[in-house]
């Protein structure tokens, strides 16, 4: 049964085989959780919102029109549920996080290239978290989840041009933050 397409699973669920919905849950839970964790920055909140998103998807399944992929439709539900949760809690991403010295000792000269790359990546993730939620999400979906610009456009319900602009501005913001923190490499 695991080789079934999303559409076949949806049709089975709509015919009354509710247990088949677990196939979709198992297929999408990890990526959706990862997306929510990056949005909400709290494991418990991400788990709660993920459950809500799956419940909304299950209840909305009869309205799924099959015009786009199920994953795109579902990630839009996940994203919107996450935004609603943030709105209810009136959370703000704290732009004044602790200095880089708390996380890394970049002055040590005996680190290998691998450790430096890991530290650089962790530092970059911290900077991405400082971006506005939508911008950080676009960066994460594009670079980490390897989604296409079209998929991101459908998930966020914005035009392809806006996705490209947000990605461009996010890159520029990250570059400026790196320069401000004197963490510039040749790749930038």
PDB file of C-alpha atoms in Angstrom:
ATOM      1  CA  UNK A   1       0.000   0.000   0.000  1.00  0.00           C
ATOM      2  CA  UNK A   2       2.945   2.354   0.452  1.00  0.00           C
ATOM      3  CA  UNK A   3       3.409   2.619  -3.323  1.00  0.00           C
ATOM      4  CA  UNK A   4       0.050   4.303  -3.753  1.00  0.00           C
ATOM      5  CA  UNK A   5      -0.002   7.842  -5.062  1.00  0.00           C
ATOM      6  CA  UNK A   6      -1.371  10.641  -2.903  1.00  0.00           C
ATOM      7  CA  UNK A   7      -4.457  10.854  -5.112  1.00  0.00           C
ATOM      8  CA  UNK A   8      -5.146   7.124  -4.737  1.00  0.00           C
ATOM      9  CA  UNK A   9      -4.860   7.410  -0.964  1.00  0.00           C
ATOM     10  CA  UNK A  10      -7.162  10.443  -0.901  1.00  0.00           C
ATOM     11  CA  UNK A  11      -9.747   8.630  -3.012  1.00  0.00           C
ATOM     12  CA  UNK A  12      -9.554   5.646  -0.645  1.00  0.00           C
ATOM     13  CA  UNK A  13     -10.072   7.893   2.388  1.00  0.00           C
ATOM     14  CA  UNK A  14     -12.998   9.615   0.704  1.00  0.00           C
ATOM     15  CA  UNK A  15     -14.551   6.196   0.012  1.00  0.00           C
ATOM     16  CA  UNK A  16     -14.578   5.592   3.768  1.00  0.00           C
ATOM     17  CA  UNK A  17     -11.191   4.012   4.479  1.00  0.00           C
ATOM     18  CA  UNK A  18     -10.178   6.590   7.090  1.00  0.00           C
ATOM     19  CA  UNK A  19      -7.261   4.450   8.279  1.00  0.00           C
ATOM     20  CA  UNK A  20      -5.523   5.110   4.957  1.00  0.00           C
ATOM     21  CA  UNK A  21      -5.054   8.708   6.042  1.00  0.00           C
ATOM     22  CA  UNK A  22      -2.176   7.455   8.206  1.00  0.00           C
ATOM     23  CA  UNK A  23      -0.287   6.772   4.970  1.00  0.00           C
ATOM     24  CA  UNK A  24      -0.402  10.489   4.190  1.00  0.00           C
ATOM     25  CA  UNK A  25       0.492  11.358   7.774  1.00  0.00           C
ATOM     26  CA  UNK A  26       3.547   9.101   7.662  1.00  0.00           C
ATOM     27  CA  UNK A  27       4.548  10.453   4.254  1.00  0.00           C
ATOM     28  CA  UNK A  28       4.437  14.163   5.190  1.00  0.00           C
ATOM     29  CA  UNK A  29       4.833  14.447   8.956  1.00  0.00           C
ATOM     30  CA  UNK A  30       8.616  14.887   9.029  1.00  0.00           C
ATOM     31  CA  UNK A  31       8.867  17.678   6.456  1.00  0.00           C
ATOM     32  CA  UNK A  32       5.805  19.447   7.843  1.00  0.00           C
ATOM     33  CA  UNK A  33       7.179  19.216  11.372  1.00  0.00           C
ATOM     34  CA  UNK A  34      10.521  20.582  10.184  1.00  0.00           C
ATOM     35  CA  UNK A  35       8.772  23.504   8.481  1.00  0.00           C
ATOM     36  CA  UNK A  36       6.761  24.282  11.621  1.00  0.00           C
ATOM     37  CA  UNK A  37       9.766  23.956  13.883  1.00  0.00           C
ATOM     38  CA  UNK A  38      11.596  26.559  11.811  1.00  0.00           C
ATOM     39  CA  UNK A  39       8.529  28.806  11.912  1.00  0.00           C
ATOM     40  CA  UNK A  40       7.641  28.430  15.584  1.00  0.00           C
ATOM     41  CA  UNK A  41      11.069  27.640  17.078  1.00  0.00           C
ATOM     42  CA  UNK A  42       9.472  25.429  19.720  1.00  0.00           C
ATOM     43  CA  UNK A  43       9.101  21.647  19.521  1.00  0.00           C
ATOM     44  CA  UNK A  44       5.901  21.386  21.539  1.00  0.00           C
ATOM     45  CA  UNK A  45       4.226  24.181  19.586  1.00  0.00           C
ATOM     46  CA  UNK A  46       5.318  22.588  16.299  1.00  0.00           C
ATOM     47  CA  UNK A  47       3.842  19.235  17.349  1.00  0.00           C
ATOM     48  CA  UNK A  48       0.570  20.853  18.403  1.00  0.00           C
ATOM     49  CA  UNK A  49       0.243  22.867  15.202  1.00  0.00           C
ATOM     50  CA  UNK A  50       1.154  19.814  13.102  1.00  0.00           C
ATOM     51  CA  UNK A  51      -1.696  17.852  14.682  1.00  0.00           C
ATOM     52  CA  UNK A  52      -4.060  20.744  13.974  1.00  0.00           C
ATOM     53  CA  UNK A  53      -2.846  20.915  10.371  1.00  0.00           C
ATOM     54  CA  UNK A  54      -3.409  17.196   9.799  1.00  0.00           C
ATOM     55  CA  UNK A  55      -6.874  17.488  11.315  1.00  0.00           C
ATOM     56  CA  UNK A  56      -7.679  20.444   9.046  1.00  0.00           C
ATOM     57  CA  UNK A  57      -6.357  18.554   6.028  1.00  0.00           C
ATOM     58  CA  UNK A  58      -8.451  15.504   6.909  1.00  0.00           C
ATOM     59  CA  UNK A  59     -11.597  17.585   7.330  1.00  0.00           C
ATOM     60  CA  UNK A  60     -10.890  19.558   4.147  1.00  0.00           C
ATOM     61  CA  UNK A  61     -10.030  16.534   2.021  1.00  0.00           C
ATOM     62  CA  UNK A  62     -13.408  16.477   0.214  1.00  0.00           C
ATOM     63  CA  UNK A  63     -12.579  19.992  -1.019  1.00  0.00           C
ATOM     64  CA  UNK A  64      -9.181  19.001  -2.432  1.00  0.00           C
ATOM     65  CA  UNK A  65      -9.559  19.673  -6.155  1.00  0.00           C
ATOM     66  CA  UNK A  66      -6.453  17.821  -7.372  1.00  0.00           C
ATOM     67  CA  UNK A  67      -5.370  20.879  -9.382  1.00  0.00           C
ATOM     68  CA  UNK A  68      -2.068  20.919  -7.534  1.00  0.00           C
ATOM     69  CA  UNK A  69      -0.063  18.260  -5.776  1.00  0.00           C
ATOM     70  CA  UNK A  70      -1.379  17.128  -2.407  1.00  0.00           C
ATOM     71  CA  UNK A  71       1.943  18.068  -0.798  1.00  0.00           C
ATOM     72  CA  UNK A  72       1.614  21.673  -1.957  1.00  0.00           C
ATOM     73  CA  UNK A  73      -1.979  21.860  -0.745  1.00  0.00           C
ATOM     74  CA  UNK A  74      -1.054  20.295   2.582  1.00  0.00           C
ATOM     75  CA  UNK A  75       2.013  22.512   3.154  1.00  0.00           C
ATOM     76  CA  UNK A  76      -0.181  25.555   2.556  1.00  0.00           C
ATOM     77  CA  UNK A  77      -2.480  24.296   5.333  1.00  0.00           C
ATOM     78  CA  UNK A  78       0.562  23.722   7.550  1.00  0.00           C
ATOM     79  CA  UNK A  79       1.923  27.194   6.828  1.00  0.00           C
ATOM     80  CA  UNK A  80      -1.412  28.939   7.408  1.00  0.00           C
ATOM     81  CA  UNK A  81      -2.017  26.972  10.616  1.00  0.00           C
ATOM     82  CA  UNK A  82       1.437  28.005  11.822  1.00  0.00           C
ATOM     83  CA  UNK A  83       0.747  31.651  11.028  1.00  0.00           C
ATOM     84  CA  UNK A  84      -2.578  31.476  12.864  1.00  0.00           C
ATOM     85  CA  UNK A  85      -0.836  30.003  15.873  1.00  0.00           C
ATOM     86  CA  UNK A  86       1.750  32.784  15.844  1.00  0.00           C
ATOM     87  CA  UNK A  87      -1.010  35.370  15.598  1.00  0.00           C
ATOM     88  CA  UNK A  88      -2.921  33.905  18.529  1.00  0.00           C
ATOM     89  CA  UNK A  89       0.123  33.827  20.746  1.00  0.00           C
ATOM     90  CA  UNK A  90       1.296  37.213  19.447  1.00  0.00           C
ATOM     91  CA  UNK A  91       4.786  35.882  19.202  1.00  0.00           C
ATOM     92  CA  UNK A  92       7.559  37.891  17.831  1.00  0.00           C
ATOM     93  CA  UNK A  93      10.862  36.472  16.690  1.00  0.00           C
ATOM     94  CA  UNK A  94      13.458  37.925  18.996  1.00  0.00           C
ATOM     95  CA  UNK A  95      15.923  39.758  16.791  1.00  0.00           C
ATOM     96  CA  UNK A  96      18.337  40.338  19.639  1.00  0.00           C
ATOM     97  CA  UNK A  97      19.629  36.845  20.277  1.00  0.00           C
ATOM     98  CA  UNK A  98      22.775  36.152  22.162  1.00  0.00           C
ATOM     99  CA  UNK A  99      26.069  36.924  20.527  1.00  0.00           C
ATOM    100  CA  UNK A 100      27.850  34.438  18.384  1.00  0.00           C
ATOM    101  CA  UNK A 101      30.394  33.850  21.140  1.00  0.00           C
ATOM    102  CA  UNK A 102      27.804  31.934  23.174  1.00  0.00           C
ATOM    103  CA  UNK A 103      27.521  29.346  20.444  1.00  0.00           C
ATOM    104  CA  UNK A 104      30.973  29.184  18.931  1.00  0.00           C
ATOM    105  CA  UNK A 105      34.566  30.005  19.601  1.00  0.00           C
ATOM    106  CA  UNK A 106      35.572  31.247  16.174  1.00  0.00           C
ATOM    107  CA  UNK A 107      38.967  32.495  17.368  1.00  0.00           C
ATOM    108  CA  UNK A 108      40.371  29.035  17.994  1.00  0.00           C
ATOM    109  CA  UNK A 109      43.051  28.282  15.426  1.00  0.00           C
ATOM    110  CA  UNK A 110      43.144  24.496  15.834  1.00  0.00           C
ATOM    111  CA  UNK A 111      39.698  23.749  14.345  1.00  0.00           C
ATOM    112  CA  UNK A 112      39.451  21.585  11.275  1.00  0.00           C
ATOM    113  CA  UNK A 113      37.714  22.748   8.119  1.00  0.00           C
ATOM    114  CA  UNK A 114      34.801  20.433   8.858  1.00  0.00           C
ATOM    115  CA  UNK A 115      34.177  21.966  12.287  1.00  0.00           C
ATOM    116  CA  UNK A 116      34.405  25.447  10.814  1.00  0.00           C
ATOM    117  CA  UNK A 117      31.859  24.538   8.139  1.00  0.00           C
ATOM    118  CA  UNK A 118      29.483  23.132  10.754  1.00  0.00           C
ATOM    119  CA  UNK A 119      29.853  26.278  12.820  1.00  0.00           C
ATOM    120  CA  UNK A 120      29.329  28.456   9.773  1.00  0.00           C
ATOM    121  CA  UNK A 121      26.151  26.552   8.914  1.00  0.00           C
ATOM    122  CA  UNK A 122      24.832  26.822  12.470  1.00  0.00           C
ATOM    123  CA  UNK A 123      25.604  30.516  12.460  1.00  0.00           C
ATOM    124  CA  UNK A 124      23.818  30.912   9.142  1.00  0.00           C
ATOM    125  CA  UNK A 125      20.746  29.124  10.540  1.00  0.00           C
ATOM    126  CA  UNK A 126      20.745  31.547  13.478  1.00  0.00           C
ATOM    127  CA  UNK A 127      20.845  34.457  11.040  1.00  0.00           C
ATOM    128  CA  UNK A 128      18.001  32.972   8.995  1.00  0.00           C
ATOM    129  CA  UNK A 129      15.920  32.862  12.188  1.00  0.00           C
ATOM    130  CA  UNK A 130      16.400  36.630  12.484  1.00  0.00           C
ATOM    131  CA  UNK A 131      14.682  37.211   9.145  1.00  0.00           C
ATOM    132  CA  UNK A 132      10.942  37.925   9.094  1.00  0.00           C
ATOM    133  CA  UNK A 133       8.956  34.677   9.274  1.00  0.00           C
ATOM    134  CA  UNK A 134       7.914  34.608   5.612  1.00  0.00           C
ATOM    135  CA  UNK A 135      11.414  35.420   4.373  1.00  0.00           C
ATOM    136  CA  UNK A 136      12.989  32.770   6.579  1.00  0.00           C
ATOM    137  CA  UNK A 137      10.403  30.291   5.385  1.00  0.00           C
ATOM    138  CA  UNK A 138      11.160  31.026   1.716  1.00  0.00           C
ATOM    139  CA  UNK A 139      14.888  30.513   2.338  1.00  0.00           C
ATOM    140  CA  UNK A 140      14.290  27.266   4.233  1.00  0.00           C
ATOM    141  CA  UNK A 141      11.830  25.869   1.697  1.00  0.00           C
ATOM    142  CA  UNK A 142      14.127  26.699  -1.222  1.00  0.00           C
ATOM    143  CA  UNK A 143      17.534  25.742   0.161  1.00  0.00           C
ATOM    144  CA  UNK A 144      16.804  23.156   2.848  1.00  0.00           C
ATOM    145  CA  UNK A 145      13.644  21.454   1.581  1.00  0.00           C
ATOM    146  CA  UNK A 146      14.703  21.863  -2.080  1.00  0.00           C
ATOM    147  CA  UNK A 147      11.265  23.032  -3.157  1.00  0.00           C
ATOM    148  CA  UNK A 148      10.815  24.782  -6.458  1.00  0.00           C
ATOM    149  CA  UNK A 149       9.860  28.445  -6.629  1.00  0.00           C
ATOM    150  CA  UNK A 150       6.478  27.394  -8.062  1.00  0.00           C
ATOM    151  CA  UNK A 151       5.786  25.102  -5.105  1.00  0.00           C
ATOM    152  CA  UNK A 152       6.754  27.848  -2.652  1.00  0.00           C
ATOM    153  CA  UNK A 153       4.477  30.247  -4.507  1.00  0.00           C
ATOM    154  CA  UNK A 154       1.546  27.868  -4.125  1.00  0.00           C
ATOM    155  CA  UNK A 155       2.259  27.111  -0.467  1.00  0.00           C
ATOM    156  CA  UNK A 156       2.505  30.768   0.520  1.00  0.00           C
ATOM    157  CA  UNK A 157      -0.279  31.772  -1.879  1.00  0.00           C
ATOM    158  CA  UNK A 158       1.790  34.536  -3.437  1.00  0.00           C
ATOM    159  CA  UNK A 159       2.949  35.128  -6.984  1.00  0.00           C
ATOM    160  CA  UNK A 160       6.098  33.565  -8.376  1.00  0.00           C
ATOM    161  CA  UNK A 161       7.561  37.048  -8.802  1.00  0.00           C
ATOM    162  CA  UNK A 162       6.987  37.783  -5.107  1.00  0.00           C
ATOM    163  CA  UNK A 163       8.729  34.546  -4.136  1.00  0.00           C
ATOM    164  CA  UNK A 164      11.731  35.511  -6.271  1.00  0.00           C
ATOM    165  CA  UNK A 165      11.781  38.998  -4.750  1.00  0.00           C
ATOM    166  CA  UNK A 166      11.525  37.610  -1.204  1.00  0.00           C
ATOM    167  CA  UNK A 167      14.336  35.143  -1.879  1.00  0.00           C
ATOM    168  CA  UNK A 168      16.509  37.888  -3.358  1.00  0.00           C
ATOM    169  CA  UNK A 169      15.853  40.263  -0.459  1.00  0.00           C
ATOM    170  CA  UNK A 170      16.436  37.489   2.063  1.00  0.00           C
ATOM    171  CA  UNK A 171      19.807  36.691   0.490  1.00  0.00           C
ATOM    172  CA  UNK A 172      20.746  40.365   0.608  1.00  0.00           C
ATOM    173  CA  UNK A 173      19.657  40.652   4.239  1.00  0.00           C
ATOM    174  CA  UNK A 174      21.706  37.599   5.153  1.00  0.00           C
ATOM    175  CA  UNK A 175      24.716  38.989   3.298  1.00  0.00           C
ATOM    176  CA  UNK A 176      24.377  42.305   5.176  1.00  0.00           C
ATOM    177  CA  UNK A 177      24.114  40.516   8.527  1.00  0.00           C
ATOM    178  CA  UNK A 178      27.200  38.455   7.729  1.00  0.00           C
ATOM    179  CA  UNK A 179      29.145  41.576   6.793  1.00  0.00           C
ATOM    180  CA  UNK A 180      27.950  43.363   9.932  1.00  0.00           C
ATOM    181  CA  UNK A 181      29.209  40.474  12.064  1.00  0.00           C
ATOM    182  CA  UNK A 182      32.512  40.373  10.163  1.00  0.00           C
ATOM    183  CA  UNK A 183      31.802  36.824   9.075  1.00  0.00           C
ATOM    184  CA  UNK A 184      32.613  37.269   5.422  1.00  0.00           C
ATOM    185  CA  UNK A 185      34.100  34.557   3.262  1.00  0.00           C
ATOM    186  CA  UNK A 186      35.030  34.481  -0.360  1.00  0.00           C
ATOM    187  CA  UNK A 187      31.775  32.706  -1.244  1.00  0.00           C
ATOM    188  CA  UNK A 188      29.654  35.750  -0.425  1.00  0.00           C
TER     189      UNK A 188
END
